[in-house]
PDB file of C-alpha atoms and ligand atoms in Angstrom:
ATOM      1  CA  UNK A 194     181.248  52.106 200.515  1.00  0.00           C
ATOM      2  CA  UNK A 195     178.652  53.814 203.941  1.00  0.00           C
ATOM      3  CA  UNK A 196     176.326  51.388 204.792  1.00  0.00           C
ATOM      4  CA  UNK A 197     174.108  51.848 208.121  1.00  0.00           C
ATOM      5  CA  UNK A 198     172.156  49.891 210.103  1.00  0.00           C
ATOM      6  CA  UNK A 199     169.430  50.517 212.179  1.00  0.00           C
ATOM      7  CA  UNK A 200     166.792  47.410 213.512  1.00  0.00           C
ATOM      8  CA  UNK A 201     165.593  47.173 216.802  1.00  0.00           C
ATOM      9  CA  UNK A 202     168.420  45.761 219.704  1.00  0.00           C
ATOM     10  CA  UNK A 203     168.754  41.831 219.662  1.00  0.00           C
ATOM     11  CA  UNK A 204     168.202  41.473 215.451  1.00  0.00           C
ATOM     12  CA  UNK A 205     171.523  40.557 215.238  1.00  0.00           C
ATOM     13  CA  UNK A 206     173.029  43.728 213.724  1.00  0.00           C
ATOM     14  CA  UNK A 207     175.554  43.750 215.953  1.00  0.00           C
ATOM     15  CA  UNK A 208     176.713  39.850 214.424  1.00  0.00           C
ATOM     16  CA  UNK A 209     176.556  40.599 211.242  1.00  0.00           C
ATOM     17  CA  UNK A 210     178.046  44.471 210.567  1.00  0.00           C
ATOM     18  CA  UNK A 211     181.701  42.486 211.935  1.00  0.00           C
ATOM     19  CA  UNK A 212     181.062  40.190 209.671  1.00  0.00           C
ATOM     20  CA  UNK A 213     180.015  43.243 206.831  1.00  0.00           C
ATOM     21  CA  UNK A 214     183.255  45.243 208.196  1.00  0.00           C
ATOM     22  CA  UNK A 215     185.816  42.009 207.048  1.00  0.00           C
ATOM     23  CA  UNK A 216     184.329  40.639 204.631  1.00  0.00           C
ATOM     24  CA  UNK A 217     184.241  44.692 202.737  1.00  0.00           C
ATOM     25  CA  UNK A 218     186.900  45.241 204.174  1.00  0.00           C
ATOM     26  CA  UNK A 219     185.559  47.777 206.307  1.00  0.00           C
ATOM     27  CA  UNK A 220     186.083  49.354 209.362  1.00  0.00           C
ATOM     28  CA  UNK A 221     182.922  49.142 211.514  1.00  0.00           C
ATOM     29  CA  UNK A 222     181.418  51.732 214.014  1.00  0.00           C
ATOM     30  CA  UNK A 223     179.274  50.300 217.314  1.00  0.00           C
ATOM     31  CA  UNK A 224     178.163  53.800 219.154  1.00  0.00           C
ATOM     32  CA  UNK A 225     177.265  50.917 221.510  1.00  0.00           C
ATOM     33  CA  UNK A 226     180.844  49.523 222.368  1.00  0.00           C
ATOM     34  CA  UNK A 227     182.274  52.943 221.498  1.00  0.00           C
ATOM     35  CA  UNK A 228     180.237  53.965 224.372  1.00  0.00           C
ATOM     36  CA  UNK A 229     180.500  51.271 227.417  1.00  0.00           C
ATOM     37  CA  UNK A 230     184.829  51.859 225.985  1.00  0.00           C
ATOM     38  CA  UNK A 231     184.140  55.648 227.329  1.00  0.00           C
ATOM     39  CA  UNK A 232     182.222  54.212 230.504  1.00  0.00           C
ATOM     40  CA  UNK A 233     185.597  51.241 231.662  1.00  0.00           C
ATOM     41  CA  UNK A 234     187.447  54.658 230.607  1.00  0.00           C
ATOM     42  CA  UNK A 235     185.707  56.260 233.250  1.00  0.00           C
ATOM     43  CA  UNK A 236     185.947  59.646 231.278  1.00  0.00           C
ATOM     44  CA  UNK A 237     182.700  62.722 231.699  1.00  0.00           C
ATOM     45  CA  UNK A 238     181.094  61.325 228.482  1.00  0.00           C
ATOM     46  CA  UNK A 239     180.770  57.571 229.481  1.00  0.00           C
ATOM     47  CA  UNK A 240     180.063  59.305 233.518  1.00  0.00           C
ATOM     48  CA  UNK A 241     176.719  60.532 231.826  1.00  0.00           C
ATOM     49  CA  UNK A 242     176.218  58.357 229.249  1.00  0.00           C
ATOM     50  CA  UNK A 243     176.031  55.596 231.543  1.00  0.00           C
ATOM     51  CA  UNK A 244     173.004  56.854 233.633  1.00  0.00           C
ATOM     52  CA  UNK A 245     170.739  56.274 230.640  1.00  0.00           C
ATOM     53  CA  UNK A 246     172.939  53.090 229.476  1.00  0.00           C
ATOM     54  CA  UNK A 247     171.573  51.927 232.756  1.00  0.00           C
ATOM     55  CA  UNK A 248     168.381  52.427 232.186  1.00  0.00           C
ATOM     56  CA  UNK A 249     168.062  51.428 228.468  1.00  0.00           C
ATOM     57  CA  UNK A 250     167.030  55.277 227.516  1.00  0.00           C
ATOM     58  CA  UNK A 251     169.226  56.528 224.457  1.00  0.00           C
ATOM     59  CA  UNK A 252     172.046  58.572 225.445  1.00  0.00           C
ATOM     60  CA  UNK A 253     171.484  62.601 224.362  1.00  0.00           C
ATOM     61  CA  UNK A 254     171.480  63.344 220.713  1.00  0.00           C
ATOM     62  CA  UNK A 255     175.101  66.184 220.682  1.00  0.00           C
ATOM     63  CA  UNK A 256     177.269  64.412 222.919  1.00  0.00           C
ATOM     64  CA  UNK A 257     176.423  60.885 220.620  1.00  0.00           C
ATOM     65  CA  UNK A 258     176.524  62.925 217.028  1.00  0.00           C
ATOM     66  CA  UNK A 259     179.760  64.663 218.499  1.00  0.00           C
ATOM     67  CA  UNK A 260     181.705  61.387 219.167  1.00  0.00           C
ATOM     68  CA  UNK A 261     180.422  59.154 216.029  1.00  0.00           C
ATOM     69  CA  UNK A 262     182.041  62.129 213.815  1.00  0.00           C
ATOM     70  CA  UNK A 263     185.501  61.985 214.004  1.00  0.00           C
ATOM     71  CA  UNK A 264     185.970  57.993 213.655  1.00  0.00           C
ATOM     72  CA  UNK A 265     183.118  58.658 210.418  1.00  0.00           C
ATOM     73  CA  UNK A 266     185.983  60.116 209.166  1.00  0.00           C
ATOM     74  CA  UNK A 267     188.154  58.977 209.968  1.00  0.00           C
ATOM     75  CA  UNK A 268     186.781  56.261 208.233  1.00  0.00           C
ATOM     76  CA  UNK A 269     185.508  56.876 204.896  1.00  0.00           C
ATOM     77  CA  UNK A 270     189.327  58.359 203.955  1.00  0.00           C
ATOM     78  CA  UNK A 271     190.175  54.776 204.551  1.00  0.00           C
ATOM     79  CA  UNK A 272     188.077  53.168 202.025  1.00  0.00           C
ATOM     80  CA  UNK A 273     184.320  53.256 203.674  1.00  0.00           C
ATOM     81  CA  UNK A 274     182.711  51.856 206.831  1.00  0.00           C
ATOM     82  CA  UNK A 275     179.645  49.888 208.252  1.00  0.00           C
ATOM     83  CA  UNK A 276     177.698  52.022 211.466  1.00  0.00           C
ATOM     84  CA  UNK A 277     175.287  49.841 213.846  1.00  0.00           C
ATOM     85  CA  UNK A 278     173.698  51.388 216.192  1.00  0.00           C
ATOM     86  CA  UNK A 279     173.715  55.116 214.797  1.00  0.00           C
ATOM     87  CA  UNK A 280     170.964  56.993 213.739  1.00  0.00           C
ATOM     88  CA  UNK A 281     169.207  56.110 216.629  1.00  0.00           C
ATOM     89  CA  UNK A 282     166.906  59.030 216.882  1.00  0.00           C
ATOM     90  CA  UNK A 283     165.518  61.700 213.813  1.00  0.00           C
ATOM     91  CA  UNK A 284     167.641  64.620 215.523  1.00  0.00           C
ATOM     92  CA  UNK A 285     170.377  62.197 214.968  1.00  0.00           C
ATOM     93  CA  UNK A 286     169.717  61.047 211.429  1.00  0.00           C
ATOM     94  CA  UNK A 287     168.834  65.076 209.966  1.00  0.00           C
ATOM     95  CA  UNK A 288     172.527  66.312 211.459  1.00  0.00           C
ATOM     96  CA  UNK A 289     174.573  62.747 210.448  1.00  0.00           C
ATOM     97  CA  UNK A 290     173.045  62.737 206.330  1.00  0.00           C
ATOM     98  CA  UNK A 291     173.327  66.896 206.379  1.00  0.00           C
ATOM     99  CA  UNK A 292     176.924  66.628 207.950  1.00  0.00           C
ATOM    100  CA  UNK A 293     177.873  63.191 206.055  1.00  0.00           C
ATOM    101  CA  UNK A 294     176.597  65.914 202.744  1.00  0.00           C
ATOM    102  CA  UNK A 295     178.695  68.579 203.741  1.00  0.00           C
ATOM    103  CA  UNK A 296     181.588  66.847 203.203  1.00  0.00           C
ATOM    104  CA  UNK A 297     181.389  64.479 200.356  1.00  0.00           C
ATOM    105  CA  UNK A 298     180.687  61.151 201.864  1.00  0.00           C
ATOM    106  CA  UNK A 299     177.352  60.767 202.246  1.00  0.00           C
ATOM    107  CA  UNK A 300     175.390  56.778 202.298  1.00  0.00           C
ATOM    108  CA  UNK A 301     174.972  54.701 200.144  1.00  0.00           C
ATOM    109  CA  UNK A 302     172.724  52.134 201.507  1.00  0.00           C
ATOM    110  CA  UNK A 303     170.609  51.774 205.289  1.00  0.00           C
ATOM    111  CA  UNK A 304     170.056  47.879 205.710  1.00  0.00           C
ATOM    112  CA  UNK A 305     166.619  47.443 207.054  1.00  0.00           C
ATOM    113  CA  UNK A 306     166.240  44.602 209.791  1.00  0.00           C
ATOM    114  CA  UNK A 307     162.787  43.468 209.859  1.00  0.00           C
ATOM    115  CA  UNK A 308     162.633  40.737 212.968  1.00  0.00           C
ATOM    116  CA  UNK A 309     159.499  40.374 215.022  1.00  0.00           C
ATOM    117  CA  UNK A 310     159.620  42.041 218.002  1.00  0.00           C
ATOM    118  CA  UNK A 311     157.847  38.227 220.215  1.00  0.00           C
ATOM    119  CA  UNK A 312     161.432  37.490 218.832  1.00  0.00           C
ATOM    120  CA  UNK A 313     163.666  40.288 220.090  1.00  0.00           C
ATOM    121  CA  UNK A 314     162.704  39.550 223.509  1.00  0.00           C
ATOM    122  CA  UNK A 315     164.108  36.391 224.434  1.00  0.00           C
ATOM    123  CA  UNK A 316     166.970  36.965 222.367  1.00  0.00           C
ATOM    124  CA  UNK A 317     168.082  39.538 224.177  1.00  0.00           C
ATOM    125  CA  UNK A 318     167.607  37.891 227.642  1.00  0.00           C
ATOM    126  CA  UNK A 319     169.677  35.500 226.163  1.00  0.00           C
ATOM    127  CA  UNK A 320     172.554  37.855 225.351  1.00  0.00           C
ATOM    128  CA  UNK A 321     172.330  38.761 229.290  1.00  0.00           C
ATOM    129  CA  UNK A 322     172.839  35.722 230.332  1.00  0.00           C
ATOM    130  CA  UNK A 323     175.674  35.116 227.988  1.00  0.00           C
ATOM    131  CA  UNK A 324     177.915  38.999 228.389  1.00  0.00           C
ATOM    132  CA  UNK A 325     176.504  40.111 231.448  1.00  0.00           C
ATOM    133  CA  UNK A 326     175.494  43.772 230.111  1.00  0.00           C
ATOM    134  CA  UNK A 327     174.129  45.961 233.373  1.00  0.00           C
ATOM    135  CA  UNK A 328     171.835  47.085 230.921  1.00  0.00           C
ATOM    136  CA  UNK A 329     169.920  43.949 229.962  1.00  0.00           C
ATOM    137  CA  UNK A 330     167.647  43.217 233.102  1.00  0.00           C
ATOM    138  CA  UNK A 331     164.088  41.912 231.374  1.00  0.00           C
ATOM    139  CA  UNK A 332     162.992  45.436 232.599  1.00  0.00           C
ATOM    140  CA  UNK A 333     165.567  47.306 230.542  1.00  0.00           C
ATOM    141  CA  UNK A 334     165.133  45.000 228.077  1.00  0.00           C
ATOM    142  CA  UNK A 335     161.685  45.902 227.557  1.00  0.00           C
ATOM    143  CA  UNK A 336     161.979  49.877 228.037  1.00  0.00           C
ATOM    144  CA  UNK A 337     165.213  49.203 225.439  1.00  0.00           C
ATOM    145  CA  UNK A 338     162.197  47.472 222.642  1.00  0.00           C
ATOM    146  CA  UNK A 339     160.142  50.120 223.470  1.00  0.00           C
ATOM    147  CA  UNK A 340     162.528  53.032 222.956  1.00  0.00           C
ATOM    148  CA  UNK A 341     163.643  51.586 219.730  1.00  0.00           C
ATOM    149  CA  UNK A 342     159.586  51.486 218.460  1.00  0.00           C
ATOM    150  CA  UNK A 343     159.003  55.313 219.835  1.00  0.00           C
ATOM    151  CA  UNK A 344     162.524  56.849 218.671  1.00  0.00           C
ATOM    152  CA  UNK A 345     163.952  54.671 215.940  1.00  0.00           C
ATOM    153  CA  UNK A 346     160.879  52.481 213.601  1.00  0.00           C
ATOM    154  CA  UNK A 347     160.751  56.820 212.271  1.00  0.00           C
ATOM    155  CA  UNK A 348     163.972  56.077 210.796  1.00  0.00           C
ATOM    156  CA  UNK A 349     162.458  53.242 208.541  1.00  0.00           C
ATOM    157  CA  UNK A 350     160.147  55.962 206.907  1.00  0.00           C
ATOM    158  CA  UNK A 351     163.371  58.340 206.704  1.00  0.00           C
ATOM    159  CA  UNK A 352     165.697  56.062 204.414  1.00  0.00           C
ATOM    160  CA  UNK A 353     162.703  55.232 202.761  1.00  0.00           C
ATOM    161  CA  UNK A 354     162.250  58.304 201.409  1.00  0.00           C
ATOM    162  CA  UNK A 355     165.871  58.431 201.101  1.00  0.00           C
ATOM    163  CA  UNK A 356     165.758  56.105 198.347  1.00  0.00           C
ATOM    164  CA  UNK A 357     168.601  53.474 200.247  1.00  0.00           C
ATOM    165  CA  UNK A 358     166.704  51.593 202.241  1.00  0.00           C
ATOM    166  CA  UNK A 359     167.258  47.628 201.989  1.00  0.00           C
ATOM    167  CA  UNK A 360     165.313  45.219 203.596  1.00  0.00           C
ATOM    168  CA  UNK A 361     166.373  42.326 205.016  1.00  0.00           C
ATOM    169  CA  UNK A 362     164.904  39.623 206.723  1.00  0.00           C
ATOM    170  CA  UNK A 363     166.900  39.413 209.836  1.00  0.00           C
ATOM    171  CA  UNK A 364     164.811  36.280 210.968  1.00  0.00           C
ATOM    172  CA  UNK A 365     166.867  32.945 209.856  1.00  0.00           C
ATOM    173  CA  UNK A 366     170.431  31.006 210.602  1.00  0.00           C
ATOM    174  CA  UNK A 367     173.216  33.654 210.820  1.00  0.00           C
ATOM    175  CA  UNK A 368     175.365  33.104 207.699  1.00  0.00           C
ATOM    176  CA  UNK A 369     172.072  33.284 205.167  1.00  0.00           C
ATOM    177  CA  UNK A 370     171.171  36.732 206.649  1.00  0.00           C
ATOM    178  CA  UNK A 371     174.578  37.221 205.863  1.00  0.00           C
ATOM    179  CA  UNK A 372     174.730  36.098 202.233  1.00  0.00           C
ATOM    180  CA  UNK A 373     172.188  38.030 201.366  1.00  0.00           C
ATOM    181  CA  UNK A 374     173.417  40.940 203.053  1.00  0.00           C
ATOM    182  CA  UNK A 375     176.362  40.335 200.861  1.00  0.00           C
ATOM    183  CA  UNK A 376     174.309  39.776 197.303  1.00  0.00           C
ATOM    184  CA  UNK A 377     172.769  43.365 198.457  1.00  0.00           C
ATOM    185  CA  UNK A 378     176.042  45.233 198.622  1.00  0.00           C
ATOM    186  CA  UNK A 379     177.778  43.997 196.070  1.00  0.00           C
ATOM    187  CA  UNK A 380     175.293  43.821 193.838  1.00  0.00           C
ATOM    188  CA  UNK A 381     175.329  48.000 194.740  1.00  0.00           C
ATOM    189  CA  UNK A 382     178.698  48.200 194.218  1.00  0.00           C
ATOM    190  CA  UNK A 383     178.700  46.627 191.200  1.00  0.00           C
ATOM    191  CA  UNK A 384     175.720  48.836 190.018  1.00  0.00           C
ATOM    192  CA  UNK A 385     177.485  52.154 191.641  1.00  0.00           C
ATOM    193  CA  UNK A 386     180.649  51.901 189.387  1.00  0.00           C
ATOM    194  CA  UNK A 387     178.159  51.902 186.119  1.00  0.00           C
ATOM    195  CA  UNK A 388     177.921  54.965 185.399  1.00  0.00           C
ATOM    196  CA  UNK A 389     175.114  56.951 184.922  1.00  0.00           C
ATOM    197  CA  UNK A 390     173.263  54.324 187.713  1.00  0.00           C
ATOM    198  CA  UNK A 391     170.137  56.906 189.983  1.00  0.00           C
ATOM    199  CA  UNK A 392     170.498  56.302 193.193  1.00  0.00           C
ATOM    200  CA  UNK A 393     165.951  55.730 193.877  1.00  0.00           C
ATOM    201  CA  UNK A 394     166.765  53.175 191.609  1.00  0.00           C
ATOM    202  CA  UNK A 395     170.540  50.415 192.661  1.00  0.00           C
ATOM    203  CA  UNK A 396     168.458  51.234 196.167  1.00  0.00           C
ATOM    204  CA  UNK A 397     165.940  49.273 196.296  1.00  0.00           C
ATOM    205  CA  UNK A 398     168.708  46.145 196.458  1.00  0.00           C
ATOM    206  CA  UNK A 399     168.657  43.129 193.687  1.00  0.00           C
ATOM    207  CA  UNK A 400     166.207  41.551 192.620  1.00  0.00           C
ATOM    208  CA  UNK A 401     164.281  38.913 193.902  1.00  0.00           C
ATOM    209  CA  UNK A 402     163.158  35.635 193.507  1.00  0.00           C
ATOM    210  CA  UNK A 403     161.115  35.161 196.324  1.00  0.00           C
TER     211      UNK A 403
HETATM  212  P1  AMP B 732     174.005  48.743 221.543  1.00  0.00           P
HETATM  213  O1  AMP B 732     174.880  48.345 222.059  1.00  0.00           O
HETATM  214  O2  AMP B 732     173.722  49.034 220.212  1.00  0.00           O
HETATM  215  O3  AMP B 732     172.578  48.443 222.204  1.00  0.00           O
HETATM  216  O4  AMP B 732     173.771  50.322 223.052  1.00  0.00           O
HETATM  217  C1  AMP B 732     174.070  50.065 223.815  1.00  0.00           C
HETATM  218  C2  AMP B 732     172.766  51.344 224.706  1.00  0.00           C
HETATM  219  O5  AMP B 732     174.355  52.710 224.221  1.00  0.00           O
HETATM  220  C3  AMP B 732     171.704  52.115 223.924  1.00  0.00           C
HETATM  221  O6  AMP B 732     170.987  51.614 224.990  1.00  0.00           O
HETATM  222  C4  AMP B 732     171.948  53.718 224.044  1.00  0.00           C
HETATM  223  O7  AMP B 732     171.778  53.445 225.865  1.00  0.00           O
HETATM  224  C5  AMP B 732     173.551  53.521 224.220  1.00  0.00           C
HETATM  225  N1  AMP B 732     173.650  54.488 222.239  1.00  0.00           N
HETATM  226  C6  AMP B 732     174.048  53.990 221.507  1.00  0.00           C
HETATM  227  N2  AMP B 732     174.109  53.816 219.722  1.00  0.00           N
HETATM  228  C7  AMP B 732     173.247  55.316 220.729  1.00  0.00           C
HETATM  229  C8  AMP B 732     173.236  56.514 219.871  1.00  0.00           C
HETATM  230  N3  AMP B 732     172.956  56.225 218.724  1.00  0.00           N
HETATM  231  N4  AMP B 732     171.776  57.273 220.694  1.00  0.00           N
HETATM  232  C9  AMP B 732     171.920  57.403 221.501  1.00  0.00           C
HETATM  233  N5  AMP B 732     172.143  56.046 222.911  1.00  0.00           N
HETATM  234  C10 AMP B 732     172.953  55.549 222.395  1.00  0.00           C
END
């Protein structure tokens, strides 16, 4: 199973990504973590990336696309992955889509973490205090939310048009959100095993009671 998570910073993607990875035995790939690793190791990529990250800007597409491919390939050979924080621009989405298709490993689903933006600022400020992240000052938090709105939100439409977008209500208890996600993914897994089911039909997720 190959799953993408999209949603604004602070929506809880990281937490849910590790839970999904554990539950379905998938590799968790988080581009933010991969980039921070490069920064800590002082690589050339890390040096370039840090300048963008500290300002709350996105790292240039070509660098991120290149960095992510090897991980995706490796993980696909071992049963799949959950990708957190990539793609984040339409250029990345197109590059990832075409590349994955050419390798015969297209994405199954994109989970869209839906949350009101007012919620996010408080969450991100709390995380800044806990984790001492250099890109979590008040000013950069605001900027990262703007960058999300301008560059990443168009991906919602992009994946919706491809029939692979599943909305996830990202407000509420963390366990309840995990349950909703697990149910969606289990349902998806069962449906894809059944012969003759077309993607747009199953991509909508399980019927909802409310
Ligand atoms: P995150 O931990 O996902 O919030 O990412 C932290 C920072 O890493 C972002 O603010 C960006 O500067 C950079 N980053 C992570 N993923 C990407 C991506 N897909 N494209 C460009 N920059 C990224």
